[in-house]
PDB file of C-alpha atoms in Angstrom:
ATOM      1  CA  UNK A1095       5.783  13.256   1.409  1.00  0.00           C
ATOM      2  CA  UNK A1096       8.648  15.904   0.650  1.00  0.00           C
ATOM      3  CA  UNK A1097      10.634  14.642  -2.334  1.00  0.00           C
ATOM      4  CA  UNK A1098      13.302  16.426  -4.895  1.00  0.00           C
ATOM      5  CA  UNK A1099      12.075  17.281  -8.135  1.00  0.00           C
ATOM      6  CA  UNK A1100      15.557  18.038  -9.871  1.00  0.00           C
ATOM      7  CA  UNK A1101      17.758  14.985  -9.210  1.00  0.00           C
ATOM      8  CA  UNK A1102      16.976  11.461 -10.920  1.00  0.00           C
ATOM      9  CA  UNK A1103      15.712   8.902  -8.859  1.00  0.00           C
ATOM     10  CA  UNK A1104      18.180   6.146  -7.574  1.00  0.00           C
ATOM     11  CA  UNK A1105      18.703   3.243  -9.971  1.00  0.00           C
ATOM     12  CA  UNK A1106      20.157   0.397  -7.834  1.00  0.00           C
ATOM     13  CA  UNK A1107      23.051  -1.646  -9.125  1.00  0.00           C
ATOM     14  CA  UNK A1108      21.566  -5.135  -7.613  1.00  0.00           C
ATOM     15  CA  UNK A1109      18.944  -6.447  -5.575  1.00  0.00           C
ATOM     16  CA  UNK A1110      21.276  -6.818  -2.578  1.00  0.00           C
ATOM     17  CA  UNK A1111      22.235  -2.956  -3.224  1.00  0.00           C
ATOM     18  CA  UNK A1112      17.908  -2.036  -3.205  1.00  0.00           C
ATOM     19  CA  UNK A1113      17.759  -3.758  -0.042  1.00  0.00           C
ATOM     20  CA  UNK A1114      20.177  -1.829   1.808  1.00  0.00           C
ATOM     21  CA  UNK A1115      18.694   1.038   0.459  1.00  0.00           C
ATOM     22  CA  UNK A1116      14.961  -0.118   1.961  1.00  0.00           C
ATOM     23  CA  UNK A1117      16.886  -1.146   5.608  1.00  0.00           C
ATOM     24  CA  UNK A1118      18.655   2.067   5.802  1.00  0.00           C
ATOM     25  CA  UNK A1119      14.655   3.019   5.902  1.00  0.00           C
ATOM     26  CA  UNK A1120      14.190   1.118   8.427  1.00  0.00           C
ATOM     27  CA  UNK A1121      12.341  -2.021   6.382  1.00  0.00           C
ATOM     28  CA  UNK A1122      13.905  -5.478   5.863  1.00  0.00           C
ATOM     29  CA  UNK A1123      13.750  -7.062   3.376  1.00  0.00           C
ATOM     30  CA  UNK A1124      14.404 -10.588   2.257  1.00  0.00           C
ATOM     31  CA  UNK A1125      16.283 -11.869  -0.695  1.00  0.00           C
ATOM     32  CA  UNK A1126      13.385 -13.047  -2.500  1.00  0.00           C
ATOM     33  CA  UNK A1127      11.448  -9.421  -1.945  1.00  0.00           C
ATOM     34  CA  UNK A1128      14.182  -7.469  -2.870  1.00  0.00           C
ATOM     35  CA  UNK A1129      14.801  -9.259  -6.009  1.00  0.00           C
ATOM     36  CA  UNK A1130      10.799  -8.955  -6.507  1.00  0.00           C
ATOM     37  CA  UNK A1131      11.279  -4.982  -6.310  1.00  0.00           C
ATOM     38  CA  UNK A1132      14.538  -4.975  -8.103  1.00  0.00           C
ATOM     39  CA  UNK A1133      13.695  -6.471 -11.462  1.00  0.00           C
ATOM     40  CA  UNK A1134       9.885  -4.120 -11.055  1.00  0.00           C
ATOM     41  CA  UNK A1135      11.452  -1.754 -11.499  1.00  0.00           C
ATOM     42  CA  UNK A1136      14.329  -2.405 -14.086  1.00  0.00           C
ATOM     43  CA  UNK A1137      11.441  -3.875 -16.260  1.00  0.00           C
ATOM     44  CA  UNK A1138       9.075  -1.837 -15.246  1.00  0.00           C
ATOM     45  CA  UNK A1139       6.549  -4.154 -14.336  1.00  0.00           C
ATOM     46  CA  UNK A1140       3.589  -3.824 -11.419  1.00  0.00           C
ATOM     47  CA  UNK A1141       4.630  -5.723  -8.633  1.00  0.00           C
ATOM     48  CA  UNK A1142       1.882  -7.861  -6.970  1.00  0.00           C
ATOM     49  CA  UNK A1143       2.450  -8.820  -3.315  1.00  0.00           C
ATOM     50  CA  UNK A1144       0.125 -11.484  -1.599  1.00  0.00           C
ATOM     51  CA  UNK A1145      -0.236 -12.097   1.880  1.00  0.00           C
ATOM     52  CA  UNK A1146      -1.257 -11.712   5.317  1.00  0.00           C
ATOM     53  CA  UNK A1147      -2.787  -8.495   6.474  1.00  0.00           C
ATOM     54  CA  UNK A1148      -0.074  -6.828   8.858  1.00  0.00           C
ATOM     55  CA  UNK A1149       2.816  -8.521   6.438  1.00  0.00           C
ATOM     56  CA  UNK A1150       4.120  -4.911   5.579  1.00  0.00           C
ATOM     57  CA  UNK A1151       3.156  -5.060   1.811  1.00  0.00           C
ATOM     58  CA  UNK A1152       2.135  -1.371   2.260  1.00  0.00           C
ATOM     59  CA  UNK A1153       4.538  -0.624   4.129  1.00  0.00           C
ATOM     60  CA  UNK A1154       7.088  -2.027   1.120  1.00  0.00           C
ATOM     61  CA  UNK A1155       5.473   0.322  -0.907  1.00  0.00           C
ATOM     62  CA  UNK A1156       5.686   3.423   1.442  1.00  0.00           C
ATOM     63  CA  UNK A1157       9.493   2.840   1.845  1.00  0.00           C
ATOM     64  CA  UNK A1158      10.067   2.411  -1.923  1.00  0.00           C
ATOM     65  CA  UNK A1159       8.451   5.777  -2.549  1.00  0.00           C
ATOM     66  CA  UNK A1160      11.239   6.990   0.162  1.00  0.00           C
ATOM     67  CA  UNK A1161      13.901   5.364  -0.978  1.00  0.00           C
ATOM     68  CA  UNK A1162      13.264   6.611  -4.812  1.00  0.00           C
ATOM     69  CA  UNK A1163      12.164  10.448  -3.360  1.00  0.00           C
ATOM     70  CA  UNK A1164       9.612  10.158  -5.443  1.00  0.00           C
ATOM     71  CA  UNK A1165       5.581  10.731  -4.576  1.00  0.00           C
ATOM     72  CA  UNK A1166       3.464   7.808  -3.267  1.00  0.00           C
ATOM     73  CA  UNK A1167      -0.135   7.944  -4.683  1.00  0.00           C
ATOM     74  CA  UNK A1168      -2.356   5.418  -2.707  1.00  0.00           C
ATOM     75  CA  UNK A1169      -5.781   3.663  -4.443  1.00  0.00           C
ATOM     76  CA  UNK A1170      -6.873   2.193  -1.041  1.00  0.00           C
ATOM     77  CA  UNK A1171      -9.531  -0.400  -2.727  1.00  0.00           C
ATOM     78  CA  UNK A1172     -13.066  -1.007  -1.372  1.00  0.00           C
ATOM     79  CA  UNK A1173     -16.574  -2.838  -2.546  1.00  0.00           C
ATOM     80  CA  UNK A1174     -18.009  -0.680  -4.878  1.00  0.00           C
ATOM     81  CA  UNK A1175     -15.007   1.206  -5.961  1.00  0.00           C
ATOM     82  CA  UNK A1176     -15.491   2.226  -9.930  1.00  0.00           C
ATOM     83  CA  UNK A1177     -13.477   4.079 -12.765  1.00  0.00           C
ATOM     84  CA  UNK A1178     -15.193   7.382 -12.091  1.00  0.00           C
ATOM     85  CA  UNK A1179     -13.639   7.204  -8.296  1.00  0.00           C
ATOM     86  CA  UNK A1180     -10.082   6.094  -9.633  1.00  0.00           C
ATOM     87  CA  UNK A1181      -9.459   8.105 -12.498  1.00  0.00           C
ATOM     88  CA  UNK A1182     -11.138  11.517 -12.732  1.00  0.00           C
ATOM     89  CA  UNK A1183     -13.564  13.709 -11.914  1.00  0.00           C
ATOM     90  CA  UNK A1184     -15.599  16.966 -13.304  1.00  0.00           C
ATOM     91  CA  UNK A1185     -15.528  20.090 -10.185  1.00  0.00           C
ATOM     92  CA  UNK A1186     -19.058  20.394 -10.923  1.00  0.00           C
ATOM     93  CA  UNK A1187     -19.592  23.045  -7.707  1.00  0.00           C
ATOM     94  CA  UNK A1188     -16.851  25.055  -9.742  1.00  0.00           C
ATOM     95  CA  UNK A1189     -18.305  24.642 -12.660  1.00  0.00           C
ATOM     96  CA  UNK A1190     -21.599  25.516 -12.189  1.00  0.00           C
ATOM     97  CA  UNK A1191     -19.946  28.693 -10.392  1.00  0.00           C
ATOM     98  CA  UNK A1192     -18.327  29.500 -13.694  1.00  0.00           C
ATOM     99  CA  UNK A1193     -21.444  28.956 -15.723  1.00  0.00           C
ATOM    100  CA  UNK A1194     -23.323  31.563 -13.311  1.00  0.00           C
ATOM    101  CA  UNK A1195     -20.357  33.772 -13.942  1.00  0.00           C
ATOM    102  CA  UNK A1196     -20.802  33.717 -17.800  1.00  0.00           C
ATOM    103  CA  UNK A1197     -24.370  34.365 -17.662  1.00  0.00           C
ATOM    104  CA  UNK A1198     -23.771  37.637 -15.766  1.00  0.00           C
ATOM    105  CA  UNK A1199     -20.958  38.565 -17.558  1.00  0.00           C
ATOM    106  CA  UNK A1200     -23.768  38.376 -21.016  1.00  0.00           C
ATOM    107  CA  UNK A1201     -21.591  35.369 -22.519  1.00  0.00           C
ATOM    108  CA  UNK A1202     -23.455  34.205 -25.282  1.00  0.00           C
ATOM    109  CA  UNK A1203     -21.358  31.910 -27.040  1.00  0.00           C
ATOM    110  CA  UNK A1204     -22.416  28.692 -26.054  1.00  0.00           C
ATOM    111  CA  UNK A1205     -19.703  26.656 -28.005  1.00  0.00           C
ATOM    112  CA  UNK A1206     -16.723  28.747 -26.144  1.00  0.00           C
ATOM    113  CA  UNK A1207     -18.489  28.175 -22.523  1.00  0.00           C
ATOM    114  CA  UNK A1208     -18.681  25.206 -23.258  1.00  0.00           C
ATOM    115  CA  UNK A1209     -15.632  24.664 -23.849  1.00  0.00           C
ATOM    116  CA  UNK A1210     -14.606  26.581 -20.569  1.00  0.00           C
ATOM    117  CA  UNK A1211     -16.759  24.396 -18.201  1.00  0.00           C
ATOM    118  CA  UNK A1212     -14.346  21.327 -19.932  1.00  0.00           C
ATOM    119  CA  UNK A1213     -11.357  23.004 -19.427  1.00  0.00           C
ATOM    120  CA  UNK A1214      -8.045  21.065 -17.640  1.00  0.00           C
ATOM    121  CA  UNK A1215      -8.995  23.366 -14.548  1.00  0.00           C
ATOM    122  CA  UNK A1216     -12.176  21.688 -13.774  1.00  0.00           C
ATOM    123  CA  UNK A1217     -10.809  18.089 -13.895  1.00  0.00           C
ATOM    124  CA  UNK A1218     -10.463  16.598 -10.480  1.00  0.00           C
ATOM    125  CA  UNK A1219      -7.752  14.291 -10.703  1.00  0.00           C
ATOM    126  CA  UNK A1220      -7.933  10.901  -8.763  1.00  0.00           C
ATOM    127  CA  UNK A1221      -5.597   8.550  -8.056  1.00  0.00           C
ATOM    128  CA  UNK A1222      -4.526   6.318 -11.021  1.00  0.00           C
ATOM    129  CA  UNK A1223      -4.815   9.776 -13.183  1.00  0.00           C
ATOM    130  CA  UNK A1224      -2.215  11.540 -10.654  1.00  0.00           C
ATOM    131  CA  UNK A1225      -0.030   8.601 -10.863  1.00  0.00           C
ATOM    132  CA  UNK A1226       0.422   8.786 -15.037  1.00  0.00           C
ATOM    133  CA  UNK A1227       0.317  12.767 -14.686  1.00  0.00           C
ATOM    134  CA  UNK A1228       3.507  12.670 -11.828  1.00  0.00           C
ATOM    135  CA  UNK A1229       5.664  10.022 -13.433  1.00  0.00           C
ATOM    136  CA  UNK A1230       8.315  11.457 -15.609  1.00  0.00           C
ATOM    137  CA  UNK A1231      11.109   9.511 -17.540  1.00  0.00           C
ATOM    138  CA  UNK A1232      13.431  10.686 -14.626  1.00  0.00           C
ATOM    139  CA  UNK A1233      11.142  10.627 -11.466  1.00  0.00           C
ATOM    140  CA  UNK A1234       8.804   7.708 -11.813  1.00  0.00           C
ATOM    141  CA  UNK A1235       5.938   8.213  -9.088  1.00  0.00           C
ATOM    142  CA  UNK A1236       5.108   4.816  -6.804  1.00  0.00           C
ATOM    143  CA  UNK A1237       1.138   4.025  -7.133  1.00  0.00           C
ATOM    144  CA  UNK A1238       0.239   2.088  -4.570  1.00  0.00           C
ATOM    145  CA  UNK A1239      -3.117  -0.025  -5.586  1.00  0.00           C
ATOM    146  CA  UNK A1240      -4.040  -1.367  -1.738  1.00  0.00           C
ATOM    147  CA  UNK A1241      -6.305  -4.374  -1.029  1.00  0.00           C
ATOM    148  CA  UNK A1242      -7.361  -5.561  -4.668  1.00  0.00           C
ATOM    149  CA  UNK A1243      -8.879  -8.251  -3.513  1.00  0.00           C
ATOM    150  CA  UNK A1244     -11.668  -5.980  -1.722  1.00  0.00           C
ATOM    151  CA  UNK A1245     -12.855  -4.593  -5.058  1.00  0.00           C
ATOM    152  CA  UNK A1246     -15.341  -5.954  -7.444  1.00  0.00           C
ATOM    153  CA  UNK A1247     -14.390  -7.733 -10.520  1.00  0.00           C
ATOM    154  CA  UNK A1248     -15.480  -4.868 -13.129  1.00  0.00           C
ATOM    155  CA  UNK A1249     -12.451  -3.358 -11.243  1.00  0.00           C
ATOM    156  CA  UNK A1250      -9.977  -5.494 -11.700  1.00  0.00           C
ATOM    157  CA  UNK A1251     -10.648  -5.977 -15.085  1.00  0.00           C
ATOM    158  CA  UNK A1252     -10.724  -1.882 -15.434  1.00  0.00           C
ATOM    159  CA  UNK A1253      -7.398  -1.895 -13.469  1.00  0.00           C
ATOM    160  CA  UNK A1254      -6.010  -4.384 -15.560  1.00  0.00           C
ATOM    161  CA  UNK A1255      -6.420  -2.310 -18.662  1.00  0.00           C
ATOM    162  CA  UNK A1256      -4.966   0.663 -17.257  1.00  0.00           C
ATOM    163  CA  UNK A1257      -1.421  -0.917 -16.297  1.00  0.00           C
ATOM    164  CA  UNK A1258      -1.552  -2.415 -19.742  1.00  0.00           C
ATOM    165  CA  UNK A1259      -0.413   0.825 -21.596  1.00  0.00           C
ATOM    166  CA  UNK A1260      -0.503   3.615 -18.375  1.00  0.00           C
ATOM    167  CA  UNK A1261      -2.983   5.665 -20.785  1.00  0.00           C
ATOM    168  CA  UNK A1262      -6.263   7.120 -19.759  1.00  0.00           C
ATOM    169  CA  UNK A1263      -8.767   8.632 -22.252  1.00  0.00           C
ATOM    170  CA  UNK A1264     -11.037  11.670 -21.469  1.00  0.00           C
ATOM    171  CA  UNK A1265     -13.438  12.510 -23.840  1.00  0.00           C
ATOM    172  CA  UNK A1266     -13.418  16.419 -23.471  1.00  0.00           C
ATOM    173  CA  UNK A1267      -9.701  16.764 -23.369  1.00  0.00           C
ATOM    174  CA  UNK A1268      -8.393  13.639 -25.323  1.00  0.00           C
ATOM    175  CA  UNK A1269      -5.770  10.785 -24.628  1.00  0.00           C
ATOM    176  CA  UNK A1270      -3.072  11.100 -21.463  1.00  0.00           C
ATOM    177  CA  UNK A1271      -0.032   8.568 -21.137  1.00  0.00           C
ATOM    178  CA  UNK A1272       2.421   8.273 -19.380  1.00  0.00           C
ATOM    179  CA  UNK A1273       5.868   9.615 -19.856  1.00  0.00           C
ATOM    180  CA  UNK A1274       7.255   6.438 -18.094  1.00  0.00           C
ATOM    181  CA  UNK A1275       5.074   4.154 -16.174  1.00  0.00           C
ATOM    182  CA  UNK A1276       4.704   4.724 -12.795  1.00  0.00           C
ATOM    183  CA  UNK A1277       6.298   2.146  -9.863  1.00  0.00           C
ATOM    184  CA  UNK A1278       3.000   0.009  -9.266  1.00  0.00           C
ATOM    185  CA  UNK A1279       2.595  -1.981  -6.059  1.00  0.00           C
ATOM    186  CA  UNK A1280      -0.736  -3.808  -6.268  1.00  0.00           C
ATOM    187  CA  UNK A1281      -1.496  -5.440  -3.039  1.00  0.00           C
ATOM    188  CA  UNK A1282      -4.256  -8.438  -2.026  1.00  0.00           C
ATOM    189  CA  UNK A1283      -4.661 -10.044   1.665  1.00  0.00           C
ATOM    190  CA  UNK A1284      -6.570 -12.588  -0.189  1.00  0.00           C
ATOM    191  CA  UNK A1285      -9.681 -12.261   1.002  1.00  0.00           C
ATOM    192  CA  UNK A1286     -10.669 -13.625  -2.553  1.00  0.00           C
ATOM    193  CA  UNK A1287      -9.016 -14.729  -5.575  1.00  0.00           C
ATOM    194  CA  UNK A1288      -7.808 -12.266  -7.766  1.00  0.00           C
ATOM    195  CA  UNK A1289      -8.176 -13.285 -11.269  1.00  0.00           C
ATOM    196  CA  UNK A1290      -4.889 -15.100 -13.356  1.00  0.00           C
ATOM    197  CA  UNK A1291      -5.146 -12.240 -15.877  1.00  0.00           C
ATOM    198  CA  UNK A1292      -4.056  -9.493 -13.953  1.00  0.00           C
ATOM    199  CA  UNK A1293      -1.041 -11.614 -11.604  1.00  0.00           C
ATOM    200  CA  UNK A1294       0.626 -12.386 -15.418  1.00  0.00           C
ATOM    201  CA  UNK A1295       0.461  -8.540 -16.240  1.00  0.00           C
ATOM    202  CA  UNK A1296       2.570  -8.300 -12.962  1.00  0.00           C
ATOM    203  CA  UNK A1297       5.260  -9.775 -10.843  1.00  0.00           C
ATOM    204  CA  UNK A1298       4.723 -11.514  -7.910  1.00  0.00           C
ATOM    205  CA  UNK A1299       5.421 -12.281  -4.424  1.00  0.00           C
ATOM    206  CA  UNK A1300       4.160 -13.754  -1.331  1.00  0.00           C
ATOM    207  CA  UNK A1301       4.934 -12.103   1.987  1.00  0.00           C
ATOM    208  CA  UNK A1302       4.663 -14.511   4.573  1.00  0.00           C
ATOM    209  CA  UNK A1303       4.822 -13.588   8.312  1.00  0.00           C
ATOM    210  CA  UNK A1304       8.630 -13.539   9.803  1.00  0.00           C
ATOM    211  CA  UNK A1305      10.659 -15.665  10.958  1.00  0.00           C
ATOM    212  CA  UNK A1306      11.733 -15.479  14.601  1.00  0.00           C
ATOM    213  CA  UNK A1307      15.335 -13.927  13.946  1.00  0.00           C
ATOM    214  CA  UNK A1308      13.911 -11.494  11.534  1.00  0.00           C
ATOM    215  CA  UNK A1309      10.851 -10.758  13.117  1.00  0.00           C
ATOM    216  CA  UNK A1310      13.161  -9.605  15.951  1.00  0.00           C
ATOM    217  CA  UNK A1311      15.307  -7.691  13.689  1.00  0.00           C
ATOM    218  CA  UNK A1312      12.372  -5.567  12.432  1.00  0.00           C
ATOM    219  CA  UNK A1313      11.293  -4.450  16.272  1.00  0.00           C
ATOM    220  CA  UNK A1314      14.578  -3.486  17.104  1.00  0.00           C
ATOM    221  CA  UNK A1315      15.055  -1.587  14.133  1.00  0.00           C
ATOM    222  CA  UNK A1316      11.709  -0.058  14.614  1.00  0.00           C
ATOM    223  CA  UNK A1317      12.178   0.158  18.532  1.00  0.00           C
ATOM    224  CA  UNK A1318      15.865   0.961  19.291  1.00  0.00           C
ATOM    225  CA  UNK A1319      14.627   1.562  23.248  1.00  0.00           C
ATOM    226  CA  UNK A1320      13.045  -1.661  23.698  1.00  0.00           C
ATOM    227  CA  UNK A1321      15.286  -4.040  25.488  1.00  0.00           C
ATOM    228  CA  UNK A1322      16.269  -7.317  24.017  1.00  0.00           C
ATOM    229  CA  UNK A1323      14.974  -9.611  25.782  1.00  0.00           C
ATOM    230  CA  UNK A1324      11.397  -7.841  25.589  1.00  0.00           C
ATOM    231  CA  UNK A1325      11.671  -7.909  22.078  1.00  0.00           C
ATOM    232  CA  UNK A1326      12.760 -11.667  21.608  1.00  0.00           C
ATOM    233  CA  UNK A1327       9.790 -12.637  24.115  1.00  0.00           C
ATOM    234  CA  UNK A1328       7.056 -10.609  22.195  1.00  0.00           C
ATOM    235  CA  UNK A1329       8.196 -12.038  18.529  1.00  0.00           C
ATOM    236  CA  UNK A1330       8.515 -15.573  20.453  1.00  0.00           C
ATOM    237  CA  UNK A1331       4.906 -15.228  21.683  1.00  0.00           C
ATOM    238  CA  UNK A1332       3.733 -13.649  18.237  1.00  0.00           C
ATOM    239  CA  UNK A1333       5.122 -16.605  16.223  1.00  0.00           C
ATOM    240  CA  UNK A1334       3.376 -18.783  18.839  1.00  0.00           C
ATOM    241  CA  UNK A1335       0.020 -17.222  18.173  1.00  0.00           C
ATOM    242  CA  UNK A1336       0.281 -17.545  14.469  1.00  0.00           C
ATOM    243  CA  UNK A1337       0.694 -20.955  15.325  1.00  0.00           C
ATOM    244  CA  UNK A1338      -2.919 -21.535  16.452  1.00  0.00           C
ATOM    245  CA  UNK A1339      -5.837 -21.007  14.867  1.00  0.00           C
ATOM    246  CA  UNK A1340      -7.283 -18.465  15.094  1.00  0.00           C
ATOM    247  CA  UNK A1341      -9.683 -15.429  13.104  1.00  0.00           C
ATOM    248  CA  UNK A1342      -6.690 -13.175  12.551  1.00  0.00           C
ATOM    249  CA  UNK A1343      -2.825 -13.889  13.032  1.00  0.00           C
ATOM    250  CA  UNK A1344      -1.320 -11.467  13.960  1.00  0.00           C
ATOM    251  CA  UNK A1345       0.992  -9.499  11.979  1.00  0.00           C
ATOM    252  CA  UNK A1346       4.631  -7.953  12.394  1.00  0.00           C
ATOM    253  CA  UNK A1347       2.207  -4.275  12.438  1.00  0.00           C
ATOM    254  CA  UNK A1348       0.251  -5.991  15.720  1.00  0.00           C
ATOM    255  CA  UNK A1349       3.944  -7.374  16.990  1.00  0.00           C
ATOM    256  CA  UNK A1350       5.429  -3.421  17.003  1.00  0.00           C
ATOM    257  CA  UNK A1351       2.240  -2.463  18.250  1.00  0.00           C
ATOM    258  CA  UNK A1352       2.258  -5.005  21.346  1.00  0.00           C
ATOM    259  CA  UNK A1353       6.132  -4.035  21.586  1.00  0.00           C
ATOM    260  CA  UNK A1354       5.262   0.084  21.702  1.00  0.00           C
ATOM    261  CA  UNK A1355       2.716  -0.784  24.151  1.00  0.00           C
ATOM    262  CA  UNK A1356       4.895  -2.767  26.767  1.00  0.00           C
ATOM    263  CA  UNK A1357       7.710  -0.076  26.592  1.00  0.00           C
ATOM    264  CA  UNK A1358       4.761   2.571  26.917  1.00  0.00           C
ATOM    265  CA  UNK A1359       4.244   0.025  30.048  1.00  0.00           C
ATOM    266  CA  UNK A1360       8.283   0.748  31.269  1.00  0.00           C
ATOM    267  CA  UNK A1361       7.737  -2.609  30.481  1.00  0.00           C
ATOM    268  CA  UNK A1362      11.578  -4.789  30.304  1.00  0.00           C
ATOM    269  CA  UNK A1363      10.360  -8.433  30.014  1.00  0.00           C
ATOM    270  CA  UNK A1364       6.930  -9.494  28.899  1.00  0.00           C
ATOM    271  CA  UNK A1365       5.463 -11.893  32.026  1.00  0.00           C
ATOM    272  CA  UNK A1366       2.060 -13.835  31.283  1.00  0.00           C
ATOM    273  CA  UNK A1367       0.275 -10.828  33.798  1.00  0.00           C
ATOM    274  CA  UNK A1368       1.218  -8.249  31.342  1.00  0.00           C
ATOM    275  CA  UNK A1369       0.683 -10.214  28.371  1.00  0.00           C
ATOM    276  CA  UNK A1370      -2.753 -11.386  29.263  1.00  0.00           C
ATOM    277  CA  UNK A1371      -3.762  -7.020  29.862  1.00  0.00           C
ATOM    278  CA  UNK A1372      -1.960  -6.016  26.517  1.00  0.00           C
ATOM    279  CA  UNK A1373      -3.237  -8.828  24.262  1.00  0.00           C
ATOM    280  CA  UNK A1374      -5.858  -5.973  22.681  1.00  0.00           C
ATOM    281  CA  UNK A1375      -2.487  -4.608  21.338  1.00  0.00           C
ATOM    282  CA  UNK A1376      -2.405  -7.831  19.199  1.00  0.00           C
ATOM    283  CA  UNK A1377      -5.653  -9.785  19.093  1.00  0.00           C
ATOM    284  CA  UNK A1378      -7.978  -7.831  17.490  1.00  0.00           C
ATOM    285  CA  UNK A1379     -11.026 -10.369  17.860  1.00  0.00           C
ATOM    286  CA  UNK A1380     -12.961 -11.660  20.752  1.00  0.00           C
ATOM    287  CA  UNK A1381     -12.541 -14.962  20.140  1.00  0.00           C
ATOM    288  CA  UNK A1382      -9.236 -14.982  19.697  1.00  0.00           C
ATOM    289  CA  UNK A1383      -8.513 -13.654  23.227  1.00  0.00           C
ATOM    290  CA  UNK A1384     -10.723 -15.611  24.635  1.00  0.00           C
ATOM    291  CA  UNK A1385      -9.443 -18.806  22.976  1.00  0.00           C
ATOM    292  CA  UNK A1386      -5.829 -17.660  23.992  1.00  0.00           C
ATOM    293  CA  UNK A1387      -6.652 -16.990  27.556  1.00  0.00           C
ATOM    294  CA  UNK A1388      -8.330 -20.300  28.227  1.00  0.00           C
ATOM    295  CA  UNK A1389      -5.501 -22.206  26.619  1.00  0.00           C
ATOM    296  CA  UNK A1390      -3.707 -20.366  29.022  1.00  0.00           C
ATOM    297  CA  UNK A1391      -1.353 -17.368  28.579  1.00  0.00           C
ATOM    298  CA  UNK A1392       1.906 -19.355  29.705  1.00  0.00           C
ATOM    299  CA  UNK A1393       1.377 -21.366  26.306  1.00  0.00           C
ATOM    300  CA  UNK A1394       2.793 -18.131  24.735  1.00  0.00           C
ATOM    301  CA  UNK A1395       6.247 -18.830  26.718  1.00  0.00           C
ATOM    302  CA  UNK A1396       6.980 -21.813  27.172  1.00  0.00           C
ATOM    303  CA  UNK A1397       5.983 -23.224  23.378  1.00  0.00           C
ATOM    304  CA  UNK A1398       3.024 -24.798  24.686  1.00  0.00           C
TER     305      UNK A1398
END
């Protein structure tokens, strides 16, 4: 993402002012988010947000990255993730290569080369090391720490020692800190618990799927050429769907994808024929498609 590196990022008055800032980004907010984001960052605390998958908790963080002009750096979380993968990493190709070098150049001392092969121009820098590395006093960079909750638990107890003080030791080159800590967004769909320790290091929020009004606010923000009356049917029938129970709500991300996909259509209204074709665009298990289509599609319209 392009971003100025001589002006100071924003610093927002109130949380009413950060909000505007977000929807002139095209992201709405509620009161209760913006709040969330606005005292993160005057105490600059990690901000945990909980909820749904499709919610727009990375999206939150991808605006407030615009918003501040600042870098986003993105940890996307998986099983099996560990420190080495996070932090840092030794170009060992590259080193090797310089090793070879050495030899054919006749280096013989061994302390000095090996001092070269440890050199700050070896280190591969991953994500939480970037983050510390990019955030100055004046231009605080926005790590974005997606999907905790797929992780492991030696993780989350690494993670939570990082945000703690923002400082990361390497053996070979010493301690590096922070000049200011970086914007954290830490993000869960709660697929499991995430442990009490690391919420109280941060604040938090849940994001809860939209209501209707707001949920048709965000489409036609995102979706100026959809008509209005597609875009109150598809958040009607979205809500609806959330509604029953099924493997995977879906989101406001599934409701702007079913929206793009009806005006892709030439689409004006959404009728229970062009629903029942484009419900891929929103259900994204069998199951759920098929238990929608044999409650019967007109459910989604008339409240049923």
């Amino acid at each position: 993402m392009p971003h100025s590196t001589s002006n100071p990022a924003p610093d927002f008055a109130s949380p009413k002012a950060l909000s505007e800032a977000l929807e002139a980004h095209a992201y709405l907010s509620d009161e209760g988010l913006a709040t969330a984001c606005f005292l993160g960052l005057r105490m600059r605390r990690p901000l945990f947000l909980e909820g749904e998958a499709g919610v727009g908790k990375t999206e939150l963080a991808k605006t407030l990255a615009a918003v501040l002009d600042v870098p986003l750096i993105r940890l996307q979380c998986y099983e099996g993730l560990d420190a080495a993968q996070a932090l840092y990493d030794w170009d060992f190709p590259r080193q090797l290569l310089h090793l070879r070098a050495a030899e054919a150049a006749g280096v013989t001392d061994v302390q000095r080369l090996e001092s070269e092969l440890y050199d700050r121009r070896f280190l591969v820098s991953r994500p939480l090391l970037q983050a510390l590395e990019t955030s100055t006093e004046e231009r605080p960079s926005v790590l974005l720490v997606d999907e905790i909750d797929r992780a492991d638990d030696e993780f989350e107890a690494f993670l939570l020692e990082v945000l703690s003080d923002f400082t990361i030791s390497i053996p070979e080159l010493g301690t590096i800190s922070a000049r200011r800590p970086p914007v954290v967004v830490v993000t869960s769909n709660r697929t499991r618990e995430v442990h009490d320790a690391l919420k109280r290091r941060c604040l938090y929020h849940w994001l809860d799927h939209p209501a209707f009004e707001r949920e048709v606010a965000i489409i036609r923000r995102r979706l100026p050429e959809a008509a209005e009356t597609l875009v109150r049917q598809v958040a009607g029938a979205a809500g609806r769907l959330r509604r029953l129970d099924l493997l995977k709500a879906p989101g406001i991300a599934e409701s702007l994808d079913w929206t793009e996909a009806l005006v892709a259509l030439g689409a004006r209204d959404l009728d229970p024929e062009t629903a029942a074709v484009t419900l891929g665009t929103v259900l994204k298990y069998r199951e759920d498609t098929e238990r929608v289509v044999q409650g019967g599609i007109e459910a989604l319209f008339n409240g049923g």
